[in-house]
Structures are given as C-alpha cells and as structure tokens.
mmCIF file of C-alpha atoms in Angstrom:
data_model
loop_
_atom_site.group_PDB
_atom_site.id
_atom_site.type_symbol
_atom_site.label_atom_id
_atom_site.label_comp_id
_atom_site.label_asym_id
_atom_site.label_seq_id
_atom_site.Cartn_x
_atom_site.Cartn_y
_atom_site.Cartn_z
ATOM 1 C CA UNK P 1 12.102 -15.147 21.458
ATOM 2 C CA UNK P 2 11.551 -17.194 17.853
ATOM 3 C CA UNK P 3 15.418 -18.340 18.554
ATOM 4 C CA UNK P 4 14.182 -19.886 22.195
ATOM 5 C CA UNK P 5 10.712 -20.943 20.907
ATOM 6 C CA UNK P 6 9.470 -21.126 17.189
ATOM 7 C CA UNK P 7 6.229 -18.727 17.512
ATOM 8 C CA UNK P 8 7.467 -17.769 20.730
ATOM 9 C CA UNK P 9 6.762 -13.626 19.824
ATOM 10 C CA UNK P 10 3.319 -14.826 18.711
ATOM 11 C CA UNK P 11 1.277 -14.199 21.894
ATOM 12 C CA UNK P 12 3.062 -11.294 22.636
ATOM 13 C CA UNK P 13 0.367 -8.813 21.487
ATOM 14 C CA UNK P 14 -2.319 -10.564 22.999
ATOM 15 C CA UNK P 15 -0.351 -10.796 26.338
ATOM 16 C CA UNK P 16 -0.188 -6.778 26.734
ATOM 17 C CA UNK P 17 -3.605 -6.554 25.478
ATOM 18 C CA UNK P 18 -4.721 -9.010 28.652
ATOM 19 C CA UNK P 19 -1.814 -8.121 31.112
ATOM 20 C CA UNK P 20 -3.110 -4.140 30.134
ATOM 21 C CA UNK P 21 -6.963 -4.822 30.907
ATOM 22 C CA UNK P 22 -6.269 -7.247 33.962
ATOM 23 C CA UNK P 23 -3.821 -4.525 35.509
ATOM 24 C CA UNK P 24 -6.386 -1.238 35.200
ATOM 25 C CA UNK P 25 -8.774 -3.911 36.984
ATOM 26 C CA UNK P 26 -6.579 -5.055 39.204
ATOM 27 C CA UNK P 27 -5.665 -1.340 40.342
ATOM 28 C CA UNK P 28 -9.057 -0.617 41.189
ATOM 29 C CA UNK P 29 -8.473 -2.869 44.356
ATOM 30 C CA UNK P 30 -4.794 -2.781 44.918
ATOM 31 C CA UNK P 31 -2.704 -0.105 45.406
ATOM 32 C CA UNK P 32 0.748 -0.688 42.916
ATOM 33 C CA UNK P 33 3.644 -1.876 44.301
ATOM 34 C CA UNK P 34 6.039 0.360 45.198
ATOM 35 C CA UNK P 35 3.371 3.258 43.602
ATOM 36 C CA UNK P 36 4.137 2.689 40.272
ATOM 37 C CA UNK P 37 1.555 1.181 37.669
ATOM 38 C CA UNK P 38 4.121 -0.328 35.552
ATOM 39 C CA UNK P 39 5.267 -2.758 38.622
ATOM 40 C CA UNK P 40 1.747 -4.139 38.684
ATOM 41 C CA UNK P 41 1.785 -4.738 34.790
ATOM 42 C CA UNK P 42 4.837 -6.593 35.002
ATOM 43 C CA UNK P 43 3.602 -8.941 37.174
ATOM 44 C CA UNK P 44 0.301 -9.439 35.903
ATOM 45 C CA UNK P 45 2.467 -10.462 32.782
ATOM 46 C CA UNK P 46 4.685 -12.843 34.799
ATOM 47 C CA UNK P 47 1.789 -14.439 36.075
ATOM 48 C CA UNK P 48 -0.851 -14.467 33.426
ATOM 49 C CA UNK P 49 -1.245 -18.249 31.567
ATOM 50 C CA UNK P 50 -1.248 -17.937 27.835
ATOM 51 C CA UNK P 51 -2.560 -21.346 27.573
ATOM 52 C CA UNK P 52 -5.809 -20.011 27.994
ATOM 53 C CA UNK P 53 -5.343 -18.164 24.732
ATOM 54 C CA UNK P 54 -4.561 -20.934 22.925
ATOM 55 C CA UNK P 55 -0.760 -21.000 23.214
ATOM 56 C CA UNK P 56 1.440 -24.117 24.140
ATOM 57 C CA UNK P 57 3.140 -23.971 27.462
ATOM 58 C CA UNK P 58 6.498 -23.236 26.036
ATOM 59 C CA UNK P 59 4.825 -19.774 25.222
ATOM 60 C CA UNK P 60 3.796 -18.887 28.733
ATOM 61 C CA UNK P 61 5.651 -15.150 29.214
ATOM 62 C CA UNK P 62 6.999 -16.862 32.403
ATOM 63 C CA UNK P 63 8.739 -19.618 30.515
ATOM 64 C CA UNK P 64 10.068 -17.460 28.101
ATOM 65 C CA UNK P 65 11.499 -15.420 30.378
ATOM 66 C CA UNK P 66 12.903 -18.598 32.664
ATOM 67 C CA UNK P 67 14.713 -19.701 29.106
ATOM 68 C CA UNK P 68 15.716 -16.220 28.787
ATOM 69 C CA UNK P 69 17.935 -15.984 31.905
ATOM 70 C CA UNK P 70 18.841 -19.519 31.377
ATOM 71 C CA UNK P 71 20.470 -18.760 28.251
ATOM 72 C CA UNK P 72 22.349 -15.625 29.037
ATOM 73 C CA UNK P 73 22.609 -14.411 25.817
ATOM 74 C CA UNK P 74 23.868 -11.127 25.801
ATOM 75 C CA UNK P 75 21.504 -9.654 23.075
ATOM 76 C CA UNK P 76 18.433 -11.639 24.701
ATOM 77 C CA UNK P 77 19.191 -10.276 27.918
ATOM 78 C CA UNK P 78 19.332 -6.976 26.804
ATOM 79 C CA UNK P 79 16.076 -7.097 25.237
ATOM 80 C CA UNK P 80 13.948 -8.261 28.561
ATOM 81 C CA UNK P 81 16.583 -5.759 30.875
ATOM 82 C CA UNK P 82 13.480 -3.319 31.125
ATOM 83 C CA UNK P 83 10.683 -5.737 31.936
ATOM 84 C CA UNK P 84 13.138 -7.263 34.622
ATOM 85 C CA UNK P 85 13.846 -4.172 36.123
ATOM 86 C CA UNK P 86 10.165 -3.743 36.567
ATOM 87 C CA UNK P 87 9.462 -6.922 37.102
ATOM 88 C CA UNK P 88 12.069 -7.313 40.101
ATOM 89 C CA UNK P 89 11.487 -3.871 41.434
ATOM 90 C CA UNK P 90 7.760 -5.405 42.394
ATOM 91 C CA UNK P 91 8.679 -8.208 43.745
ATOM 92 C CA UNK P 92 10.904 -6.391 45.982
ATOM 93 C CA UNK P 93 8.012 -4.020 47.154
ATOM 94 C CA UNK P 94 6.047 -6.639 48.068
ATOM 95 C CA UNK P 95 6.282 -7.680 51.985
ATOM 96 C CA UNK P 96 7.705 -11.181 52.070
ATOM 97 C CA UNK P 97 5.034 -13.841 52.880
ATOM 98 C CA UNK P 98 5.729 -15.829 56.363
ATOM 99 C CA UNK P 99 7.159 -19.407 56.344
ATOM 100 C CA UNK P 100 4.965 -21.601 54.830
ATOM 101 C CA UNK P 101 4.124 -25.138 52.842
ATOM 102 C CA UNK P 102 4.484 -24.630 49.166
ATOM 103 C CA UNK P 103 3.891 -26.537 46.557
ATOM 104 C CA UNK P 104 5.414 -27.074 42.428
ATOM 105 C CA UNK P 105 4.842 -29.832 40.063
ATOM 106 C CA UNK P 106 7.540 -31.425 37.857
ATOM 107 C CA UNK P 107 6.423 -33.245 34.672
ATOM 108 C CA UNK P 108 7.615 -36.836 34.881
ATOM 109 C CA UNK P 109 10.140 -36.063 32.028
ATOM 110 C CA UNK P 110 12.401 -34.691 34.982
ATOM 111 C CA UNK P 111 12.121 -37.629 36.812
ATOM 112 C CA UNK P 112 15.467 -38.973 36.099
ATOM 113 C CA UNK P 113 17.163 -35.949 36.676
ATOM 114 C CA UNK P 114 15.884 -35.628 40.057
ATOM 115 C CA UNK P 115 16.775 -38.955 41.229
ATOM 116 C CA UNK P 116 20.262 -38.496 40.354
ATOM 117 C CA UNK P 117 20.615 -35.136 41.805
ATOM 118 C CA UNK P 118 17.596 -34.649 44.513
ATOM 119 C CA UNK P 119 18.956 -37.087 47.162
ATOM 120 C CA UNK P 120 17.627 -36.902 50.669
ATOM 121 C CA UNK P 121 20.581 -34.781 52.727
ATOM 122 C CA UNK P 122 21.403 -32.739 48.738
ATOM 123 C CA UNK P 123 21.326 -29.197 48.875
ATOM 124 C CA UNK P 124 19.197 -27.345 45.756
ATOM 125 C CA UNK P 125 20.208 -24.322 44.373
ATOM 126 C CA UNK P 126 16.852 -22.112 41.963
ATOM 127 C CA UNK P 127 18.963 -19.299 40.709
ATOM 128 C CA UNK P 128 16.121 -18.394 38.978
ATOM 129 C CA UNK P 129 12.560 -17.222 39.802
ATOM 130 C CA UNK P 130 10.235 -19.947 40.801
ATOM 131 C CA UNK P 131 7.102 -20.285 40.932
ATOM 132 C CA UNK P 132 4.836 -21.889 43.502
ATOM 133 C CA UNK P 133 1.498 -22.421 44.679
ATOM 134 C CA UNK P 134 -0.393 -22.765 48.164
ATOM 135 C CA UNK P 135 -2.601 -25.345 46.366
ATOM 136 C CA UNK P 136 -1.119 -28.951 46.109
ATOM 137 C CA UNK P 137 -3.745 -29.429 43.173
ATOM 138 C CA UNK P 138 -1.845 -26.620 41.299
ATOM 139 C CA UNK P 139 1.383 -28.312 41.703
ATOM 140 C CA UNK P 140 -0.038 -32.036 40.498
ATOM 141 C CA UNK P 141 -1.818 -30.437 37.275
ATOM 142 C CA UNK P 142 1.358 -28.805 36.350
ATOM 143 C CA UNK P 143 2.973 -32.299 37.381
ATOM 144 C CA UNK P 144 0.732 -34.505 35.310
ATOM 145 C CA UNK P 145 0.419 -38.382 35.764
ATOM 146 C CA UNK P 146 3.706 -39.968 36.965
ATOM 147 C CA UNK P 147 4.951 -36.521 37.536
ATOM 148 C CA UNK P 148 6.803 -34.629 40.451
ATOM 149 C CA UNK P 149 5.067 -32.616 43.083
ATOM 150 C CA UNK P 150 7.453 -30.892 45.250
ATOM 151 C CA UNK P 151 7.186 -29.792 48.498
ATOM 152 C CA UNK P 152 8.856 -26.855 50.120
ATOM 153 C CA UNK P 153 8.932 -25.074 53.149
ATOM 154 C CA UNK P 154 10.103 -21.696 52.666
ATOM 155 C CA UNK P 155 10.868 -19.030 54.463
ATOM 156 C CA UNK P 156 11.431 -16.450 51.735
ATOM 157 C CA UNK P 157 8.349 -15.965 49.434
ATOM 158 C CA UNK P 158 6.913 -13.849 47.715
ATOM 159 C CA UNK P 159 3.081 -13.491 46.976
ATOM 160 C CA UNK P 160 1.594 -12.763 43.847
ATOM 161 C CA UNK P 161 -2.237 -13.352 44.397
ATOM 162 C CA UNK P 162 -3.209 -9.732 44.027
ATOM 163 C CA UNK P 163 -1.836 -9.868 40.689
ATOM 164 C CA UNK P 164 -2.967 -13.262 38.894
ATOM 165 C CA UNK P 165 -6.487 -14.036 37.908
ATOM 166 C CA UNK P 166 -6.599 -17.731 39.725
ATOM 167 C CA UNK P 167 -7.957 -18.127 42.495
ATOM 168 C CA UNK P 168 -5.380 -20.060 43.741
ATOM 169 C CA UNK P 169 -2.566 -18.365 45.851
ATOM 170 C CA UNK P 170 0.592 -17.614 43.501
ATOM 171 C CA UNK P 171 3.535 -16.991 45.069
ATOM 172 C CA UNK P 172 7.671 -16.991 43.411
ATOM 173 C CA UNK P 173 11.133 -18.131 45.239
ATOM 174 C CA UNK P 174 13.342 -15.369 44.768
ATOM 175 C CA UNK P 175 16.772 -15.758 42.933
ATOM 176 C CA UNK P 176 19.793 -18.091 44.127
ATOM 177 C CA UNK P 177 17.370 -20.196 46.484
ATOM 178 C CA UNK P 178 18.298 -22.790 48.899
ATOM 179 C CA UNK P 179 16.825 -25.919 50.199
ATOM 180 C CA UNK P 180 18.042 -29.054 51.776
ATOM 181 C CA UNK P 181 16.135 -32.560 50.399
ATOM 182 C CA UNK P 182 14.601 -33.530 53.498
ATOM 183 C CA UNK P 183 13.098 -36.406 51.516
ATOM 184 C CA UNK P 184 13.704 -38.098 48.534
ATOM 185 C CA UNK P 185 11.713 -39.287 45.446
ATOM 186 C CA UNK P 186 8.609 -41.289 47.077
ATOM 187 C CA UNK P 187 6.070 -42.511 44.772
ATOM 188 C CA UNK P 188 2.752 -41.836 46.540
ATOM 189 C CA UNK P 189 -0.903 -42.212 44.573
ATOM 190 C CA UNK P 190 0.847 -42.123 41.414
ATOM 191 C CA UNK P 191 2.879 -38.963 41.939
ATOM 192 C CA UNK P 192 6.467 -38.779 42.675
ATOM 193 C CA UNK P 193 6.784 -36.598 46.243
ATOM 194 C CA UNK P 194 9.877 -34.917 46.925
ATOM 195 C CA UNK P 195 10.271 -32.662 50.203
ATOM 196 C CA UNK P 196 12.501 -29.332 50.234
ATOM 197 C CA UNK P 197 12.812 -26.431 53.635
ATOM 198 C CA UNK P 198 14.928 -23.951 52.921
ATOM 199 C CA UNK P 199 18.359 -22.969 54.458
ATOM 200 C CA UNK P 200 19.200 -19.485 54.534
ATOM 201 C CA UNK P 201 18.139 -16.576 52.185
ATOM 202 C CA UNK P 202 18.238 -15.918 48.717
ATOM 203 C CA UNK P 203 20.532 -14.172 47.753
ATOM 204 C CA UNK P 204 23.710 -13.959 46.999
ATOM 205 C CA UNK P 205 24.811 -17.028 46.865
ATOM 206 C CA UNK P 206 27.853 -19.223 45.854
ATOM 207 C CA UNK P 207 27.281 -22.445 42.927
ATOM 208 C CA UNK P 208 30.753 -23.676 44.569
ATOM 209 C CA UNK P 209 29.147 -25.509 47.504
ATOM 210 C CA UNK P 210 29.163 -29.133 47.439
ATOM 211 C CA UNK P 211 25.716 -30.378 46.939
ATOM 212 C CA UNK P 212 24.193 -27.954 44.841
ATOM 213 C CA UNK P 213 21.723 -28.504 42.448
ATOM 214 C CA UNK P 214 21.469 -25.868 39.506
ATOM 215 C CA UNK P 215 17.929 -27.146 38.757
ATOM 216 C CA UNK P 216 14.862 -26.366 37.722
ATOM 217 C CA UNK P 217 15.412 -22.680 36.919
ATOM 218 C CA UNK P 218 18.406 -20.860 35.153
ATOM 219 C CA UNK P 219 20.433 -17.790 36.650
ATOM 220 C CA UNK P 220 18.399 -14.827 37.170
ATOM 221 C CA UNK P 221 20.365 -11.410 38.560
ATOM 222 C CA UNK P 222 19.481 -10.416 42.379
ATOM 223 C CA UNK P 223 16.476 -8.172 42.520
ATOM 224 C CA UNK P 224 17.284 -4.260 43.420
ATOM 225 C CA UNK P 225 15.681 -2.562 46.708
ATOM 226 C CA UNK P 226 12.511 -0.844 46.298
ATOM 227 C CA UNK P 227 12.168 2.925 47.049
#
C-alpha cells in the first residue's frame, strides 16, 4: 500500500480492530454469508469509512483496494488475492437486490473527464467494484460543491446494508458493468446530474465495444459462485 498511498498501511491495524468488533456485532443479527464468518469480515472491511478515524479518503480500505486492481501489479495483487477471494465469495452469496434508482457522487475534479467521455447515447464500462447508495444525499456529500451525482438504474446490485454501520442503504455494481448515458452532464442546484440504466449483466464482458468508458473504477477479476 505505501507505494499507492504514502501512510496508506497506517490504518490498517485500526481497520481489523473495528471491521473485527463491528463483524461479532453484526453476527449477532445476521446470519454470514454463505456460512462463513470471514465473508462477513470482509465486507464489513470493504465498507467501513476510515475517515471517521482520522484518515484521509485516499486511505479508505475501499480505495485502496479500487487502486489496487487498477494497478495490476503483480506483487500487489498477490498480496490482497485472499481478502478478494473472501471478499467476492460474499458478494456472490448475497441475493441480488431488484432493479432500482441508485445513486454515486463524483468530485468536480472529474468533471472534465466526464464531459468528454459520458455523452448522452455513450456506453460505460465499471470493471471494477462500485459503490452506490439508495440515498441521493450520500452521493452529493461524496460529490461535494460543483461535483457529479450520478444516477443509475441498475438491475444488478448488490446490497451491503447488513454489513456497514450507516444507516444509509450501501449497495456495490459488480465487475465489468454496463450502462448506457441516458442523459448527459446537466447542471442542476449546483450539482452536475448525469443519468446511467444498465444494459445487460456484469460480467464477462468485452473493452472492444465502441463506446466504452473504462471509468471510474479499474479492472477487478469476475467474482466466483458461492457454495
């Protein structure tokens, strides 16, 4: 991690210590996915804020690991294989949420990327895990002033509310997701709106398509079946 993110090892302890007591809570009303403890503790650890510790945002777990798979360097990659193999083996245990509104905010420091390449009738392509929330206040905090709020209707989600400590419903886009830009940049009550539904489902899927939009999140590998 220090070669993604100077310090970015430095929350690590107190992330287990949290992710550990928030997961033997958690347990005590939630059966673990899949039956295995250690599928709930990996995604109390995706989805537990290290902000609130004191960390900078570029030390979130989640963004570390988004950078990780972004990079695809081989000895990175091999040292997260075992917390993705958890990590993906709850997802996949988890039922898949119905079609829905989502929302995720976009500081405006991606704003010119997205008007070149988020064009109304543009296909996106996440080939990473997202992250999304059912609360449009979620997304425009994470957005900030002049920043992006997207909104997608997906298909394909997965919830992660049982295992995060907000109140708010968390949910992730699985790998190699597809939307079409319904709508483009709109600048609405000082936000920038953008408007995503996805096209088919997750994965696999082909980069080679014209369209295709390798943004926000970096290539993740397709999570295994659960059983």
């Amino acid at each position: 991690f220090p070669n993604l993110q100077p310090d970015g090892a430095a929350y690590l302890p107190t992330l287990i210590r949290g992710a550990g007591e928030v997961t033997r809570s958690k347990l005590q009303l939630h059966p673990a996915p899949g039956g295995d403890p250690m599928h709930a503790f990996a995604l109390v650890c995706y989805a537990l804020h290290m902000v609130q510790f004191g960390a900078a945002p570029t030390q979130n777990f989640f963004s570390l690991i988004e950078r990780v798979l972004q990079s695809r360097e081989p000895a990175l990659m091999d040292l997260v294989q075992g917390y993705m193999h958890y990590l993906f083996r709850g997802i996949n245990c988890i039922p898949p949420a119905a079609e829905r509104v989502l929302y995720r905010g976009v500081p405006r420091g991606k704003l010119d990327a997205f008007r070149t390449h988020y064009q109304s009738g543009r296909r996106a392509h996440w080939s990473g895990i997202t992250t999304v929330s059912s609360a449009e206040g979620v997304a425009k905090r994470f957005a900030g002033a002049g920043g992006i709020v997207i909104e997608v209707t997906a298909r394909m989600t997965c919830s992660i509310k049982e295992w995060s400590v907000f109140p708010e419903e968390e949910l992730l886009l699985l790998p190699n997701f597809k939307a079409l830009v319904t709508r483009g940049l709109t600048e609405v009550d000082g936000w920038w709106r953008l408007s995503l539904c996805e096209i088919q489902p997750s994965c696999p899927a082909s980069s080679s398509e014209a369209g295709v939009v390798l943004c926000p999140s970096g290539p993740a590998p397709c999570p295994p079946s659960c059983g």
